[in-house]
CSV table of C-alpha atoms in Angstrom, one decimal:
chain,number,residue,atom,x,y,z
H,1,MET,CA,8.7,-13.6,0.0
H,2,SER,CA,9.5,-16.0,2.8
H,3,GLU,CA,6.9,-16.9,5.4
H,4,LYS,CA,9.1,-15.3,8.0
H,5,HIS,CA,8.9,-11.9,6.3
H,6,SER,CA,5.3,-12.2,5.0
H,7,LYS,CA,3.7,-12.9,8.4
H,8,VAL,CA,2.6,-10.2,10.8
H,9,SER,CA,3.2,-11.2,14.5
H,10,ARG,CA,0.7,-11.0,17.3
H,11,ARG,CA,2.9,-8.4,19.0
H,12,ASP,CA,2.8,-6.2,15.9
H,13,LEU,CA,-1.0,-6.7,15.7
H,14,LEU,CA,-1.4,-5.5,19.3
H,15,LYS,CA,0.7,-2.4,18.9
H,16,SER,CA,-1.3,-1.2,15.8
H,17,ALA,CA,-4.0,1.4,16.0
H,18,THR,CA,-7.1,2.2,14.2
H,19,LEU,CA,-9.4,3.5,11.6
H,20,ALA,CA,-12.8,4.3,12.9
H,21,GLY,CA,-15.5,3.3,10.4
H,22,VAL,CA,-18.8,4.7,9.3
H,23,GLY,CA,-21.3,5.4,6.5
H,24,LEU,CA,-25.2,5.3,6.3
H,25,ALA,CA,-28.4,6.3,4.7
H,26,GLY,CA,-35.5,6.9,4.6
H,27,LEU,CA,-36.4,6.7,0.8
H,28,SER,CA,-38.9,7.7,-1.8
H,29,GLY,CA,-39.5,7.2,-5.5
H,30,PRO,CA,-40.4,4.1,-7.6
H,31,SER,CA,-38.6,0.9,-6.8
H,32,LEU,CA,-35.8,-0.6,-8.9
H,33,GLY,CA,-35.1,-4.1,-7.7
H,34,GLY,CA,-37.2,-4.1,-4.5
H,35,SER,CA,-39.5,-2.2,-2.1
H,36,ASN,CA,-38.4,1.1,-0.9
H,37,SER,CA,-40.3,0.9,2.4
H,38,GLU,CA,-38.5,0.1,5.7
H,39,PRO,CA,-39.0,-3.5,6.8
H,40,GLN,CA,-41.5,-3.9,9.6
H,41,SER,CA,-39.3,-6.2,11.7
H,42,ARG,CA,-36.7,-4.6,14.0
H,43,ALA,CA,-33.9,-6.1,15.9
H,44,ARG,CA,-31.2,-4.5,18.1
H,45,THR,CA,-28.7,-2.4,16.2
H,46,VAL,CA,-25.3,-3.8,15.5
H,47,LEU,CA,-23.7,-0.3,15.5
H,48,GLY,CA,-20.6,-0.7,17.7
H,49,MET,CA,-21.1,-4.4,18.2
H,50,LYS,CA,-17.8,-6.1,19.0
H,51,PHE,CA,-16.5,-9.3,17.6
H,52,GLN,CA,-16.1,-12.1,20.1
H,53,PRO,CA,-12.3,-12.4,20.6
H,54,LEU,CA,-10.6,-15.2,18.7
H,55,GLN,CA,-7.1,-16.5,18.9
H,56,THR,CA,-7.3,-17.8,15.4
H,57,VAL,CA,-9.7,-16.6,12.7
H,58,ARG,CA,-10.9,-19.5,10.6
H,59,LEU,CA,-11.7,-18.0,7.2
H,60,ALA,CA,-13.3,-19.2,4.0
H,61,VAL,CA,-12.9,-17.7,0.6
H,62,VAL,CA,-15.9,-17.8,-1.8
H,63,GLY,CA,-14.9,-16.7,-5.3
H,64,CYS,CA,-11.3,-17.6,-6.3
H,65,GLY,CA,-10.9,-15.5,-9.4
H,66,ALA,CA,-8.6,-12.6,-9.8
H,67,ARG,CA,-9.8,-10.6,-6.8
H,68,GLY,CA,-10.4,-13.6,-4.5
H,69,SER,CA,-7.1,-15.2,-5.2
H,70,GLY,CA,-5.3,-12.0,-4.6
H,71,MET,CA,-7.0,-11.4,-1.3
H,72,LEU,CA,-6.4,-15.1,-0.3
H,73,SER,CA,-2.7,-14.3,-0.4
H,74,GLU,CA,-3.1,-11.2,1.6
H,75,PHE,CA,-5.1,-13.0,4.4
H,76,LEU,CA,-2.5,-15.8,4.4
H,77,ALA,CA,0.2,-13.2,5.2
H,78,VAL,CA,-1.5,-12.1,8.4
H,79,ASP,CA,-0.7,-14.0,11.6
H,80,GLY,CA,-3.6,-15.7,13.2
H,81,VAL,CA,-5.5,-16.6,10.0
H,82,GLN,CA,-6.3,-20.2,9.1
H,83,ILE,CA,-7.9,-20.8,5.7
H,84,THR,CA,-10.3,-23.6,6.2
H,85,ALA,CA,-12.4,-23.6,3.0
H,86,VAL,CA,-12.3,-22.3,-0.6
H,87,CYS,CA,-15.1,-22.2,-3.1
H,88,ASP,CA,-15.6,-21.3,-6.8
H,89,ILE,CA,-17.8,-22.7,-9.6
H,90,VAL,CA,-14.6,-23.3,-11.6
H,91,LYS,CA,-12.8,-26.3,-10.2
H,92,GLU,CA,-9.4,-25.3,-11.6
H,93,LYS,CA,-9.6,-22.1,-9.6
H,94,VAL,CA,-10.4,-24.0,-6.4
H,95,ASP,CA,-7.5,-26.3,-7.0
H,96,GLN,CA,-5.2,-23.4,-7.5
H,97,ALA,CA,-6.4,-21.7,-4.3
H,98,ARG,CA,-5.9,-25.0,-2.4
H,99,LEU,CA,-2.3,-25.1,-3.6
H,100,VAL,CA,-1.7,-21.5,-2.5
H,101,VAL,CA,-2.9,-22.4,1.0
H,102,GLU,CA,-0.8,-25.6,1.2
H,103,ARG,CA,2.3,-23.7,0.0
H,104,ALA,CA,1.8,-21.2,2.8
H,105,GLY,CA,2.3,-24.1,5.2
H,106,GLN,CA,-1.4,-24.5,6.2
H,107,LYS,CA,-3.5,-27.6,6.3
H,108,THR,CA,-5.3,-28.5,3.1
H,109,PRO,CA,-8.6,-26.5,3.1
H,110,ALA,CA,-12.0,-28.0,2.3
H,111,THR,CA,-12.9,-27.4,-1.4
H,112,PHE,CA,-16.3,-26.6,-2.9
H,113,SER,CA,-16.9,-26.5,-6.7
H,114,ASN,CA,-20.0,-28.5,-7.2
H,115,GLY,CA,-22.2,-25.9,-8.9
H,116,GLU,CA,-23.3,-22.4,-8.2
H,117,ARG,CA,-25.1,-23.2,-4.9
H,118,ASP,CA,-22.2,-25.1,-3.3
H,119,PHE,CA,-21.4,-22.1,-1.1
H,120,GLU,CA,-24.5,-23.1,0.9
H,121,ARG,CA,-22.8,-26.4,1.9
H,122,LEU,CA,-19.6,-24.4,2.8
H,123,CYS,CA,-21.6,-22.1,5.1
H,124,ARG,CA,-23.0,-25.0,7.0
H,125,ARG,CA,-19.5,-26.1,8.2
H,126,ASP,CA,-18.6,-25.6,11.9
H,127,ASP,CA,-14.9,-24.7,11.3
H,128,ILE,CA,-15.5,-21.2,9.8
H,129,ASP,CA,-15.7,-17.8,11.6
H,130,PHE,CA,-15.6,-15.5,8.6
H,131,VAL,CA,-16.7,-15.9,5.0
H,132,TYR,CA,-15.0,-13.6,2.5
H,133,ILE,CA,-17.0,-13.2,-0.7
H,134,ALA,CA,-15.5,-12.1,-4.0
H,135,THR,CA,-18.0,-13.1,-6.7
H,136,PRO,CA,-20.1,-11.3,-9.3
H,137,TRP,CA,-22.3,-8.6,-7.7
H,138,ASP,CA,-25.6,-10.4,-7.9
H,139,TRP,CA,-24.3,-13.2,-5.8
H,140,HIS,CA,-23.0,-11.0,-3.0
H,141,VAL,CA,-26.2,-10.9,-1.0
H,142,PRO,CA,-27.4,-14.5,-1.3
H,143,MET,CA,-23.9,-15.6,-0.1
H,144,ALA,CA,-23.7,-13.1,2.8
H,145,LEU,CA,-27.2,-14.2,4.0
H,146,ALA,CA,-26.2,-17.8,3.9
H,147,ALA,CA,-23.1,-17.1,5.9
H,148,MET,CA,-24.8,-15.0,8.6
H,149,ASN,CA,-27.8,-17.4,8.9
H,150,ASN,CA,-25.3,-20.2,9.6
H,151,GLY,CA,-23.6,-18.2,12.3
H,152,LYS,CA,-20.6,-16.8,10.3
H,153,HIS,CA,-19.5,-13.2,9.9
H,154,ALA,CA,-19.4,-12.1,6.2
H,155,GLY,CA,-17.1,-9.9,4.3
H,156,LEU,CA,-18.4,-8.6,0.9
H,157,GLU,CA,-16.5,-7.1,-2.0
H,158,VAL,CA,-18.0,-4.0,-3.5
H,159,PRO,CA,-20.7,-3.0,-4.1
H,160,ALA,CA,-22.2,-5.1,-1.3
H,161,ALA,CA,-25.7,-5.0,-2.9
H,162,ILE,CA,-27.4,-3.8,-6.1
H,163,SER,CA,-30.9,-3.0,-4.9
H,164,VAL,CA,-32.6,-1.2,-2.0
H,165,ALA,CA,-34.3,-4.5,-1.0
H,166,GLU,CA,-31.0,-6.3,-0.9
H,167,CYS,CA,-29.5,-3.6,1.3
H,168,TRP,CA,-32.3,-4.0,3.8
H,169,GLN,CA,-31.8,-7.8,3.6
H,170,LEU,CA,-28.2,-7.4,4.7
H,171,VAL,CA,-29.2,-5.1,7.6
H,172,GLU,CA,-32.1,-7.2,8.8
H,173,THR,CA,-30.0,-10.4,8.7
H,174,SER,CA,-27.0,-8.9,10.5
H,175,GLU,CA,-29.2,-7.5,13.2
H,176,LYS,CA,-31.2,-10.8,13.6
H,177,THR,CA,-28.2,-13.1,13.6
H,178,ARG,CA,-25.9,-10.8,15.6
H,179,ARG,CA,-23.3,-11.4,12.9
H,180,HIS,CA,-21.3,-8.7,11.1
H,181,CYS,CA,-21.5,-8.0,7.4
H,182,VAL,CA,-18.4,-6.1,6.6
H,183,ILE,CA,-17.9,-4.2,3.4
H,184,MET,CA,-14.4,-4.9,2.2
H,185,GLU,CA,-13.8,-1.4,0.9
H,186,ASN,CA,-10.0,-1.3,0.5
H,187,CYS,CA,-9.9,2.4,-0.5
H,188,CYS,CA,-10.7,3.3,3.1
H,189,TYR,CA,-7.3,2.0,4.0
H,190,GLY,CA,-5.2,3.9,1.5
H,191,TYR,CA,-2.3,5.9,2.9
H,192,ASN,CA,-3.7,9.3,1.8
H,193,GLU,CA,-7.2,8.5,2.9
H,194,MET,CA,-6.1,7.5,6.4
H,195,LEU,CA,-3.8,10.5,6.7
H,196,VAL,CA,-6.6,12.9,5.8
H,197,LEU,CA,-9.0,11.2,8.1
H,198,ASN,CA,-6.6,11.8,11.0
H,199,MET,CA,-6.3,15.5,10.0
H,200,VAL,CA,-10.1,15.8,9.9
H,201,ARG,CA,-10.3,14.3,13.4
H,202,ALA,CA,-7.7,16.8,14.6
H,203,GLY,CA,-9.8,19.7,13.3
H,204,GLN,CA,-7.3,20.8,10.6
H,205,PHE,CA,-10.0,21.5,8.0
H,206,GLY,CA,-12.3,23.3,10.3
H,207,ASP,CA,-16.1,22.8,9.8
H,208,LEU,CA,-16.6,20.4,6.9
H,209,LEU,CA,-18.6,21.5,3.9
H,210,HIS,CA,-18.1,19.3,0.8
H,211,GLY,CA,-16.5,16.2,-0.4
H,212,GLU,CA,-15.9,14.7,-3.9
H,213,ALA,CA,-15.7,11.0,-4.6
H,214,ALA,CA,-15.5,8.9,-7.8
H,215,TYR,CA,-14.6,5.7,-9.6
H,216,LEU,CA,-13.0,6.9,-12.9
H,217,HIS,CA,-11.2,4.0,-14.5
H,218,ASP,CA,-10.9,2.9,-18.1
H,219,LEU,CA,-12.2,-0.6,-18.0
H,220,ARG,CA,-13.2,-1.0,-21.7
H,221,SER,CA,-10.8,-3.8,-22.5
H,222,LEU,CA,-11.7,-5.7,-19.2
H,223,LEU,CA,-15.4,-5.3,-19.9
H,224,PHE,CA,-15.0,-6.9,-23.3
H,225,SER,CA,-12.6,-9.6,-22.4
H,226,ASP,CA,-13.5,-13.3,-22.7
H,227,SER,CA,-12.3,-14.2,-19.2
H,228,SER,CA,-12.5,-13.0,-15.6
H,229,GLU,CA,-14.8,-10.0,-15.1
H,230,GLY,CA,-15.4,-9.8,-18.8
H,231,LEU,CA,-17.7,-12.7,-18.4
H,232,TRP,CA,-20.2,-10.7,-16.3
H,233,ARG,CA,-19.3,-7.1,-15.6
H,234,ARG,CA,-20.4,-5.7,-19.0
H,235,PHE,CA,-24.0,-7.0,-18.6
H,236,PRO,CA,-25.2,-4.4,-16.0
H,237,HIS,CA,-24.4,-1.7,-18.7
H,238,MET,CA,-27.2,-3.2,-20.8
H,239,THR,CA,-29.9,-3.0,-18.1
H,240,ARG,CA,-29.0,-0.1,-15.7
H,241,ASP,CA,-28.3,3.6,-16.1
H,242,GLY,CA,-26.7,5.2,-13.0
H,243,ASN,CA,-23.7,4.8,-10.8
H,244,LEU,CA,-22.8,1.1,-11.0
H,245,TYR,CA,-19.8,1.2,-8.6
H,246,PRO,CA,-20.1,3.9,-5.9
H,247,THR,CA,-18.2,2.7,-2.9
H,248,HIS,CA,-14.5,3.2,-3.8
H,249,GLY,CA,-14.7,6.9,-3.7
H,250,LEU,CA,-17.7,7.3,-1.4
H,251,GLY,CA,-16.4,5.2,1.5
H,252,PRO,CA,-13.4,7.4,2.4
H,253,VAL,CA,-15.5,10.6,2.0
H,254,ALA,CA,-18.2,9.1,4.3
H,255,HIS,CA,-15.5,8.6,6.9
H,256,TYR,CA,-14.3,12.2,6.6
H,257,LEU,CA,-17.8,13.5,7.0
H,258,ASN,CA,-18.5,11.3,10.1
H,259,ILE,CA,-21.4,9.5,8.4
H,260,HIS,CA,-23.2,7.4,11.0
H,261,ARG,CA,-21.4,9.2,13.8
H,262,GLY,CA,-23.6,12.3,13.9
H,263,ASP,CA,-24.6,12.7,10.2
H,264,ARG,CA,-26.1,10.6,7.4
H,265,PHE,CA,-26.9,10.7,3.7
H,266,ASP,CA,-30.3,12.4,3.2
H,267,TYR,CA,-31.0,12.5,-0.5
H,268,LEU,CA,-29.4,12.5,-3.9
H,269,VAL,CA,-30.0,13.8,-7.4
H,270,SER,CA,-28.3,12.1,-10.4
H,271,MET,CA,-27.8,12.5,-14.1
H,272,SER,CA,-26.1,10.5,-16.8
H,273,SER,CA,-24.3,11.5,-20.0
H,274,PRO,CA,-25.0,9.7,-23.3
H,275,GLN,CA,-23.7,6.1,-23.7
H,276,LEU,CA,-21.1,6.2,-26.4
H,277,GLY,CA,-17.9,4.6,-25.0
H,278,LEU,CA,-18.8,0.9,-25.2
H,279,ASP,CA,-20.2,1.3,-28.7
H,280,GLN,CA,-17.1,3.0,-30.0
H,281,TRP,CA,-14.7,0.6,-28.3
H,282,ARG,CA,-16.6,-2.4,-29.8
H,283,LEU,CA,-16.4,-0.8,-33.2
H,284,GLY,CA,-12.6,-0.8,-33.2
H,285,ASN,CA,-11.9,-3.9,-31.1
H,286,VAL,CA,-14.6,-6.6,-31.5
H,287,ALA,CA,-14.8,-8.9,-34.5
H,288,LYS,CA,-17.9,-8.4,-36.6
H,289,ASP,CA,-19.1,-12.0,-36.1
H,290,SER,CA,-18.9,-11.8,-32.3
H,291,PRO,CA,-22.2,-12.2,-30.4
H,292,LYS,CA,-21.3,-9.0,-28.5
H,293,TRP,CA,-22.6,-7.1,-31.5
H,294,LYS,CA,-26.1,-8.1,-30.5
H,295,GLU,CA,-25.8,-6.3,-27.2
H,296,LYS,CA,-27.4,-2.9,-26.6
H,297,TYR,CA,-25.8,-0.7,-23.9
H,298,LYS,CA,-27.9,1.6,-21.7
H,299,CYS,CA,-25.7,3.0,-19.0
H,300,GLY,CA,-24.4,6.6,-19.6
H,301,ASP,CA,-20.6,6.8,-19.8
H,302,VAL,CA,-20.4,9.5,-17.0
H,303,ASN,CA,-22.9,9.5,-14.1
H,304,THR,CA,-22.8,12.4,-11.7
H,305,SER,CA,-24.7,12.4,-8.5
H,306,LEU,CA,-25.0,15.0,-5.8
H,307,ILE,CA,-25.7,13.9,-2.2
H,308,LYS,CA,-27.0,16.1,0.6
H,309,THR,CA,-26.4,15.0,4.2
H,310,THR,CA,-28.7,15.8,7.1
H,311,ARG,CA,-26.2,18.4,8.4
H,312,GLY,CA,-26.3,20.1,5.0
H,313,ARG,CA,-23.0,19.0,3.7
H,314,THR,CA,-22.7,18.0,0.0
H,315,ILE,CA,-20.9,15.3,-1.9
H,316,MET,CA,-20.3,15.0,-5.6
H,317,LEU,CA,-20.1,11.3,-6.7
H,318,GLN,CA,-19.1,10.2,-10.2
H,319,HIS,CA,-18.7,7.0,-12.1
H,320,ASN,CA,-17.0,6.5,-15.5
H,321,VAL,CA,-15.5,3.2,-16.7
H,322,THR,CA,-16.1,3.5,-20.4
H,323,SER,CA,-13.9,6.5,-21.5
H,324,ALA,CA,-10.3,7.0,-22.3
H,325,ARG,CA,-8.9,8.6,-19.1
H,326,PRO,CA,-6.4,8.2,-16.3
H,327,TYR,CA,-7.4,6.5,-13.0
H,328,ASP,CA,-8.9,8.9,-10.5
H,329,ARG,CA,-11.1,8.6,-7.3
H,330,LEU,CA,-11.2,12.4,-6.8
H,331,ASN,CA,-10.9,12.0,-3.0
H,332,SER,CA,-11.4,15.6,-2.1
H,333,LEU,CA,-12.5,17.4,1.0
H,334,GLN,CA,-13.4,21.1,1.6
H,335,GLY,CA,-13.6,22.7,5.0
H,336,THR,CA,-13.8,26.2,6.3
H,337,LYS,CA,-10.0,26.2,7.0
H,338,GLY,CA,-8.7,24.5,3.9
H,339,ILE,CA,-9.1,21.9,1.2
H,340,PHE,CA,-7.5,18.5,0.2
H,341,GLN,CA,-7.5,17.2,-3.3
H,342,ASP,CA,-6.0,13.9,-4.5
H,343,TYR,CA,-4.6,12.6,-7.9
H,344,PRO,CA,-2.1,14.1,-7.3
H,345,PRO,CA,-2.3,14.7,-3.5
H,346,ARG,CA,-2.2,18.4,-2.7
H,347,ILE,CA,-3.5,20.6,0.1
H,348,PHE,CA,-4.2,24.2,0.9
H,349,PHE,CA,-4.9,25.9,4.2
H,350,ASP,CA,-6.0,29.5,4.9
H,351,GLY,CA,-3.0,31.7,5.5
H,352,GLN,CA,-0.3,29.2,4.4
H,353,GLU,CA,2.9,30.4,2.8
H,354,GLY,CA,3.0,30.9,-0.9
H,355,GLY,CA,-0.4,32.5,-1.4
H,356,GLU,CA,-3.1,30.8,-3.3
H,357,LYS,CA,-0.9,27.8,-4.4
H,358,TRP,CA,-1.2,24.2,-3.6
H,359,ALA,CA,1.2,22.6,-1.2
H,360,THR,CA,2.3,19.0,-0.9
H,361,ILE,CA,1.0,16.8,2.0
H,362,ASP,CA,4.6,15.8,2.9
H,363,LYS,CA,5.0,18.1,5.9
H,364,PHE,CA,1.8,16.6,7.5
H,365,LYS,CA,3.0,13.0,7.3
H,366,SER,CA,5.1,12.9,10.5
H,367,GLN,CA,2.2,14.1,12.6
H,368,TYR,CA,-0.9,12.5,10.9
H,369,GLU,CA,0.4,9.3,9.3
H,370,ASP,CA,-1.9,6.6,10.5
H,371,ALA,CA,-0.4,4.1,13.1
H,372,LEU,CA,-1.3,1.2,10.8
H,373,TRP,CA,0.8,2.6,8.0
H,374,LYS,CA,3.6,3.4,10.5
H,375,ASN,CA,3.7,-0.1,11.8
H,376,ILE,CA,3.1,-2.2,8.8
H,377,GLY,CA,3.3,0.2,5.8
H,378,GLU,CA,6.7,-1.2,4.6
H,379,LEU,CA,5.4,-4.7,4.5
H,380,ALA,CA,2.1,-3.6,2.9
H,381,ARG,CA,3.9,-1.8,0.1
H,382,ARG,CA,6.2,-4.8,-0.5
H,383,ARG,CA,3.2,-7.0,-0.9
H,384,GLY,CA,1.8,-4.5,-3.4
H,385,GLY,CA,-2.0,-5.1,-3.4
H,386,HIS,CA,-3.3,-1.7,-4.6
H,387,GLY,CA,-0.3,0.1,-3.1
H,388,GLY,CA,-0.6,-1.8,0.1
H,389,MET,CA,-4.1,-1.0,1.1
H,390,ASP,CA,-5.4,-4.6,0.6
H,391,PHE,CA,-3.0,-5.9,3.2
H,392,VAL,CA,-3.7,-3.1,5.6
H,393,MET,CA,-7.4,-3.9,5.3
H,394,CYS,CA,-7.0,-7.6,5.9
H,395,TYR,CA,-4.6,-6.9,8.8
H,396,ARG,CA,-7.0,-4.5,10.4
H,397,LEU,CA,-10.0,-6.9,10.1
H,398,ILE,CA,-8.1,-9.7,11.7
H,399,GLN,CA,-6.9,-7.4,14.4
H,400,CYS,CA,-10.5,-6.5,15.2
H,401,MET,CA,-11.6,-10.1,15.3
H,402,ARG,CA,-8.7,-11.3,17.5
H,403,GLU,CA,-8.9,-8.4,19.9
H,404,GLY,CA,-12.7,-8.3,20.2
H,405,LEU,CA,-13.1,-4.9,18.6
H,406,ALA,CA,-16.0,-3.6,16.5
H,407,PRO,CA,-15.2,-3.6,12.8
H,408,ASP,CA,-14.3,-0.3,11.2
H,409,MET,CA,-17.0,-0.8,8.5
H,410,ASP,CA,-20.3,-2.5,9.4
H,411,VAL,CA,-23.5,-3.6,7.6
H,412,TYR,CA,-24.9,0.0,7.7
H,413,ASP,CA,-21.9,1.2,5.8
H,414,ALA,CA,-22.3,-1.7,3.4
H,415,ALA,CA,-25.9,-0.7,2.7
H,416,ALA,CA,-25.4,3.1,2.7
H,417,TRP,CA,-22.3,3.1,0.4
H,418,SER,CA,-23.9,0.6,-2.0
H,419,VAL,CA,-27.4,2.1,-2.2
H,420,PRO,CA,-26.4,5.1,-4.4
H,421,GLY,CA,-26.3,2.5,-7.2
H,422,PRO,CA,-30.1,1.9,-7.3
H,423,LEU,CA,-30.9,5.4,-6.0
H,424,SER,CA,-29.0,7.0,-8.9
H,425,GLU,CA,-31.0,4.8,-11.3
H,426,MET,CA,-34.2,6.1,-9.8
H,427,SER,CA,-33.2,9.7,-10.0
H,428,VAL,CA,-31.9,9.4,-13.6
H,429,ALA,CA,-35.2,7.7,-14.6
H,430,GLN,CA,-37.1,10.5,-13.1
H,431,GLY,CA,-35.2,13.3,-14.9
H,432,SER,CA,-32.8,13.9,-12.0
H,433,ALA,CA,-35.5,14.1,-9.3
H,434,PRO,CA,-34.3,14.0,-5.7
H,435,VAL,CA,-34.5,10.5,-4.1
H,436,LYS,CA,-34.3,10.0,-0.4
H,437,PHE,CA,-31.8,7.6,1.3
H,438,PRO,CA,-33.2,4.9,3.6
H,439,ASP,CA,-32.1,5.3,7.2
H,440,PHE,CA,-30.7,1.9,7.5
H,441,THR,CA,-29.8,2.6,11.2
H,442,ARG,CA,-33.3,3.7,12.1
H,443,GLY,CA,-32.1,6.7,13.9
H,444,HIS,CA,-29.0,5.3,15.6
H,445,TRP,CA,-26.7,7.4,13.3
H,446,ARG,CA,-27.1,10.0,16.0
H,447,ASP,CA,-25.6,7.8,18.7
H,448,ALA,CA,-22.1,8.7,19.8
H,449,ARG,CA,-19.4,6.0,19.4
H,450,ALA,CA,-15.9,6.2,20.7
H,451,GLN,CA,-13.0,5.7,18.4
H,452,GLN,CA,-11.1,2.5,19.0
H,453,SER,CA,-7.6,1.3,18.5
């Protein structure tokens, strides 16, 4: 694609509208990976805090593997972005990222590949506004803290954190430094998710009752690969038993249910099936002399959690990446007037023609298609990143930063959508006992916030 067609103009950026963000979570039970108590220090909330407007967003990419390199290309396609630095522990990946930036017609970025702590040197530079982080999960929080403590906004791939203590670290640091920590949850920008969100806001589903969310994706070959995520993503299955990857399904449903705009997650219960999938896949696909045969897997193949909100609504949240199955995020919403279910997308409203039969969502597109997809959907689909949602997410973030808007998803979303990971482990370990969510907003979830375009 030529630069002429891959760029989005400032005029297009200004005419685009919105996705309002949200998501949140007090806590009890034994700690897994940190204290459950609320930190004693308190700073002003960053709920609704706006970015300082920038004509050009100077962006650094930390983690230039498969996800990071893909997102680098998406950011380069948005007008008003300058890539000033790239970082990875593998020098060849940094060199490739540098070439991608140069081929896009930008100045050669600074490069960082001198060991696993070289991101700290990157974060001390004075030519970076936003640090995008796409690294293994246990590095997300140290890198985000380094960015915010050096005056940069941070963007984290998912999950943002893997312990309750880490979630609080992100919240405390964002509030203290007055820098945003954005969870880069691309599924919130999917076409169907944004369409349904607009229908929710218009009252089409009536009073909301229940949502269903999941990450159901056969990753067995990736988990056992000798490159990319296979080098690290299998290891949590040896030490943890719960929902290891909650945000893809939960983020959109949190938006539907207005979490952090009048409701919040209250508590969850969780249970796991037996662990069989990785053992069986290894039996048929891994050489008998491989060191992988020394590994003992712990995480149940299917984890199911039930979340209750303070307003009494319920959410079913599932995780399964070790079974033979089609991809599915469930993405379902039940209200008093009707129900939406995805995969495939279908809808039913009380009194509709055809009796108790599903209808397609097609007739709702003209009225409820989100303005972002109307304006840039064709370009997003051509680019192809997860059906276009990656580009829409990057576009919208840069719009917020250039126009001085609050981000759609803030540090409270990052914490609340990620914390079901450790909370589900606690519940499973206690025989599916209820475990309370921390209130990362310290009561500010009740505050009204206007939608923004």
